[in-house]
Coordinates of C-alpha atoms in Angstrom, one line a residue:
X1 CA 87.3 103.5 74.6
X2 CA 89.4 105.8 76.7
X3 CA 93.1 105.0 76.6
X4 CA 95.1 104.9 79.9
X5 CA 97.1 108.0 79.0
X6 CA 94.0 110.1 78.6
X7 CA 92.5 108.6 81.8
X8 CA 95.7 109.4 83.8
X9 CA 95.8 113.0 82.4
X10 CA 92.2 113.6 83.4
X11 CA 92.8 112.0 86.8
X12 CA 95.8 114.3 87.4
X13 CA 93.6 117.3 86.6
X14 CA 91.0 116.1 89.1
X15 CA 93.7 115.6 91.8
X16 CA 95.3 119.0 91.2
X17 CA 91.8 120.6 91.6
X18 CA 91.2 118.6 94.8
X19 CA 94.6 119.8 96.1
X20 CA 93.9 123.5 95.6
X21 CA 97.6 124.0 95.1
X22 CA 99.1 126.7 92.8
X23 CA 102.0 124.4 92.1
X24 CA 101.6 123.0 88.6
X25 CA 104.2 120.3 89.4
X26 CA 101.5 118.5 91.4
X27 CA 99.3 117.8 88.4
X28 CA 102.4 116.8 86.4
X29 CA 103.4 114.3 89.1
X30 CA 100.0 112.6 89.2
X31 CA 100.0 112.6 85.4
X32 CA 103.5 110.9 85.1
X33 CA 103.5 108.4 88.0
X34 CA 101.6 105.3 86.8
X35 CA 99.4 104.2 89.6
X36 CA 99.0 100.7 88.2
X37 CA 102.7 100.1 88.6
X38 CA 102.2 100.1 92.4
X39 CA 99.1 97.9 92.7
X40 CA 100.2 94.5 91.4
X41 CA 98.4 92.8 88.6
X42 CA 94.7 93.5 88.0
X43 CA 91.8 93.1 88.2
X44 CA 91.8 95.1 91.4
X45 CA 89.4 95.4 94.3
X46 CA 88.4 99.0 94.8
X47 CA 86.4 100.7 97.6
X48 CA 84.5 104.0 97.2
X49 CA 81.7 106.1 98.8
X50 CA 80.5 105.1 102.3
X51 CA 82.5 101.9 102.0
X52 CA 85.5 104.1 102.8
X53 CA 84.1 104.2 106.3
X54 CA 82.1 101.0 106.7
X55 CA 84.5 98.7 104.8
X56 CA 81.6 97.3 102.8
X57 CA 80.8 97.6 99.2
X58 CA 84.0 96.5 97.7
X59 CA 84.0 96.2 93.9
X60 CA 86.2 94.3 91.5
X61 CA 87.2 96.1 88.4
X62 CA 85.8 94.4 85.3
X63 CA 89.3 93.8 83.8
X64 CA 93.0 94.5 84.3
X65 CA 92.8 97.6 82.2
X66 CA 94.5 100.3 84.2
X67 CA 91.9 102.8 83.0
X68 CA 89.7 101.5 85.8
X69 CA 91.9 102.7 88.7
X70 CA 92.3 106.3 87.5
X71 CA 89.4 107.4 89.7
X72 CA 89.2 108.7 93.3
X73 CA 88.9 105.2 94.8
X74 CA 90.9 103.1 97.3
X75 CA 92.6 100.0 95.9
X76 CA 93.1 97.1 98.2
X77 CA 96.7 96.0 98.8
X78 CA 96.1 93.6 101.7
X79 CA 92.4 93.2 102.2
X80 CA 92.8 90.9 105.3
X81 CA 94.8 93.6 107.1
X82 CA 92.7 96.5 105.8
X83 CA 95.7 98.0 104.0
X84 CA 94.9 99.9 100.8
X85 CA 96.5 102.3 98.3
X86 CA 94.8 105.3 99.8
X87 CA 92.3 107.8 98.6
X88 CA 94.0 109.9 95.9
X89 CA 92.1 113.1 96.5
X90 CA 93.0 113.1 100.2
X91 CA 96.7 112.6 99.4
X92 CA 96.5 115.3 96.8
X93 CA 95.1 117.7 99.4
X94 CA 97.8 116.7 101.9
X95 CA 100.6 117.0 99.4
X96 CA 99.3 120.3 98.3
X97 CA 99.2 121.6 101.9
X98 CA 102.6 120.3 102.8
X99 CA 104.0 121.9 99.6
X100 CA 107.1 119.8 98.8
X101 CA 109.9 121.8 97.2
X102 CA 112.9 120.7 95.1
X103 CA 115.9 119.7 97.3
X104 CA 113.9 119.0 100.4
X105 CA 114.4 115.9 102.5
X106 CA 111.3 113.7 103.1
X107 CA 110.5 110.9 105.5
X108 CA 107.5 108.9 104.5
X109 CA 106.0 106.8 107.3
X110 CA 103.8 103.9 106.1
X111 CA 104.9 103.9 102.5
X112 CA 102.8 100.8 101.5
X113 CA 103.9 99.8 98.0
X114 CA 105.3 103.3 97.3
X115 CA 102.8 105.2 95.1
X116 CA 102.7 108.3 97.2
X117 CA 106.4 107.9 97.9
X118 CA 107.0 108.2 94.2
X119 CA 104.9 111.4 93.9
X120 CA 106.8 112.9 96.8
X121 CA 110.1 111.9 95.2
X122 CA 109.3 113.6 92.0
X123 CA 108.2 116.8 93.8
X124 CA 111.4 117.1 95.9
X125 CA 113.9 115.8 93.4
X126 CA 116.9 115.9 93.8
X127 CA 116.0 115.9 97.5
X128 CA 116.1 112.5 99.3
X129 CA 113.1 110.5 100.4
X130 CA 113.4 107.9 103.1
X131 CA 110.4 105.6 103.1
X132 CA 109.5 103.4 106.1
X133 CA 107.2 100.4 105.8
X134 CA 106.6 97.9 108.6
X135 CA 105.0 95.1 106.6
X136 CA 107.7 93.0 105.0
X137 CA 105.8 92.1 101.9
X138 CA 104.8 95.7 101.2
X139 CA 108.3 96.9 101.9
X140 CA 109.7 94.4 99.4
X141 CA 107.2 95.6 96.8
X142 CA 108.0 99.2 97.4
X143 CA 111.7 98.6 97.0
X144 CA 111.1 97.0 93.6
X145 CA 108.5 99.6 92.5
X146 CA 110.8 102.4 93.4
X147 CA 114.1 101.0 92.1
X148 CA 114.2 103.6 89.3
X149 CA 113.9 106.5 91.7
X150 CA 117.5 107.3 92.6
X151 CA 116.5 109.7 95.4
X152 CA 114.4 107.1 97.3
X153 CA 115.5 104.7 100.1
X154 CA 113.0 102.1 101.4
X155 CA 113.5 100.8 104.9
X156 CA 111.7 97.7 106.1
X157 CA 111.4 98.8 109.7
X158 CA 109.5 100.5 112.5
X159 CA 109.5 104.2 112.2
X160 CA 108.2 104.5 115.8
X161 CA 111.3 103.0 117.3
X162 CA 113.8 104.1 114.7
X163 CA 115.7 107.4 114.4
X164 CA 114.3 109.4 111.6
X165 CA 116.7 111.4 109.4
X166 CA 116.6 115.2 109.6
X167 CA 113.6 116.0 107.5
X168 CA 112.0 119.0 105.9
X169 CA 108.8 116.9 105.6
X170 CA 107.5 114.0 107.6
X171 CA 104.5 112.4 105.8
X172 CA 102.7 109.9 108.0
X173 CA 100.2 107.4 106.6
X174 CA 99.1 105.5 109.8
X175 CA 97.0 106.8 112.7
X176 CA 98.8 107.8 115.9
X177 CA 97.6 108.7 119.3
X178 CA 100.3 111.4 119.3
X179 CA 103.4 111.9 117.2
X180 CA 106.5 110.3 118.8
X181 CA 109.0 112.7 120.2
X182 CA 111.6 111.5 117.6
X183 CA 109.3 112.5 114.7
X184 CA 109.0 116.1 116.1
X185 CA 112.7 116.4 116.7
X186 CA 113.5 115.1 113.2
X187 CA 111.9 118.2 111.7
X188 CA 114.3 120.8 110.5
X189 CA 113.6 124.5 111.2
X190 CA 110.7 125.3 109.0
X191 CA 110.0 121.6 108.6
X192 CA 106.4 120.3 108.2
X193 CA 104.8 117.1 109.3
X194 CA 101.3 115.9 108.4
X195 CA 99.8 113.0 110.3
X196 CA 96.5 111.3 111.1
X197 CA 95.7 112.0 114.7
X198 CA 93.6 109.2 116.3
X199 CA 93.6 109.9 120.0
X200 CA 90.4 107.7 120.4
X201 CA 88.1 105.6 118.3
X202 CA 85.7 108.5 117.8
X203 CA 88.3 111.2 116.9
X204 CA 90.2 111.2 113.6
X205 CA 91.8 114.4 112.4
X206 CA 94.6 115.2 109.9
X207 CA 97.0 117.5 111.6
X208 CA 99.7 119.8 110.0
X209 CA 102.7 120.6 112.2
X210 CA 105.2 123.3 111.4
X211 CA 108.5 123.7 113.4
X212 CA 109.1 127.4 114.0
X213 CA 111.6 129.2 116.1
X214 CA 109.0 129.3 118.9
X215 CA 108.1 125.7 118.8
X216 CA 105.7 123.3 117.0
X217 CA 102.6 125.0 115.6
X218 CA 99.7 122.6 114.7
X219 CA 96.6 122.9 112.6
X220 CA 93.9 120.1 112.7
X221 CA 92.4 120.8 109.3
X222 CA 90.2 117.9 108.2
X223 CA 88.6 114.6 109.4
X224 CA 90.8 111.7 108.5
X225 CA 90.9 107.9 109.2
X226 CA 93.9 105.6 108.7
X227 CA 94.7 102.2 110.0
X228 CA 96.5 102.4 113.4
X229 CA 100.3 102.9 113.6
X230 CA 101.8 99.9 115.4
X231 CA 103.5 101.1 118.6
X232 CA 102.0 104.6 118.6
X233 CA 98.2 104.0 118.8
X234 CA 97.6 103.0 122.4
X235 CA 97.6 105.5 125.3
X236 CA 98.5 104.8 128.9
X237 CA 96.0 105.2 131.7
X238 CA 97.4 108.6 132.7
X239 CA 96.8 110.2 129.3
X240 CA 94.4 113.1 128.9
X241 CA 92.3 112.1 125.8
X242 CA 90.5 114.9 123.9
X243 CA 87.0 114.8 122.5
X244 CA 86.6 116.0 118.9
X245 CA 85.9 119.6 119.9
X246 CA 89.0 119.8 122.1
X247 CA 91.2 118.1 119.6
X248 CA 90.1 120.5 116.8
X249 CA 91.1 123.5 118.9
X250 CA 94.7 122.4 119.3
X251 CA 97.1 125.0 118.0
X252 CA 100.5 123.9 119.3
X253 CA 102.4 120.8 120.4
X254 CA 104.9 120.6 123.2
X255 CA 107.3 118.1 124.6
X256 CA 106.8 117.6 128.4
X257 CA 110.5 117.9 128.8
X258 CA 110.4 121.4 127.4
X259 CA 107.3 122.7 129.0
X260 CA 104.9 121.2 131.6
X261 CA 101.2 120.8 130.5
X262 CA 99.1 123.8 131.7
X263 CA 95.4 124.8 131.7
X264 CA 95.5 125.2 127.9
X265 CA 96.2 121.5 127.4
X266 CA 93.7 119.8 125.1
X267 CA 95.5 116.5 125.3
X268 CA 98.4 115.0 127.2
X269 CA 99.8 111.7 125.9
X270 CA 103.0 110.4 127.1
X271 CA 105.9 112.8 126.4
X272 CA 103.8 115.0 124.2
X273 CA 100.9 117.4 124.9
X274 CA 98.7 119.6 122.7
X275 CA 97.7 123.1 123.6
X276 CA 94.8 125.4 122.5
X277 CA 97.2 128.3 122.7
X278 CA 98.9 129.3 119.4
X279 CA 102.6 129.9 119.5
X280 CA 102.0 133.7 119.2
X281 CA 100.1 133.5 122.5
X282 CA 96.5 133.5 121.5
X283 CA 94.4 130.8 123.2
X284 CA 91.4 129.1 121.7
X285 CA 88.3 129.0 123.9
X286 CA 88.0 125.7 125.7

């Protein structure tokens, strides 16, 4: 029988390979943060394969042995609300892309019970991590699960209506129709945000945003589906909603208060709009 230490080590190697990151600390973080500590007592309900999309095909682990959850599977946290622990390889790719560095400040929106918060906390230590979680029971669990992480603060609150602290990284784990203005303004110069963009039921993309001296560059880099973010997932009737092709060609994000939408606009949603024109001036074909 495989022991949990061996399973976690192999799992960490798989996650590092998925991330495609040259940072060896990423594998170390996955190898040292015990996933089972953030899932509650087993056996656990896991979801894999096409069930990630359909929601069907949930499987109960045969026992409470943690070895069963060191695979690339979702683990249900609140099945009734569709809340889960997330797909590890996706988060490995996201964390690898956003490249956390020691000393950076992170805001984690939608922390759940804190597993990926813990990974981020290890990667930026001694930098501070502020974790928002709207669901009271999950926030309470995250607070308990992360009590040994001196650089983490868990906030039971609404990140959409709250002021975010100045951040080098904003890591969002709930689908938004557009990032709230406050999230963009919270980014420090050179700061990065990664979020699930869900402007419609048929469009779901992971978007990387970087704050430069010219504005907010964006890169929609993969398909992605998350549960909707309360308060930031419904557009008003005046919004310009993109199809998948238009959304994928977005290269910059603007605040309407800074610049009015023009013919390069791929989406206009409230006080934020997306442009097919990169900050350097090159425009994607519409």
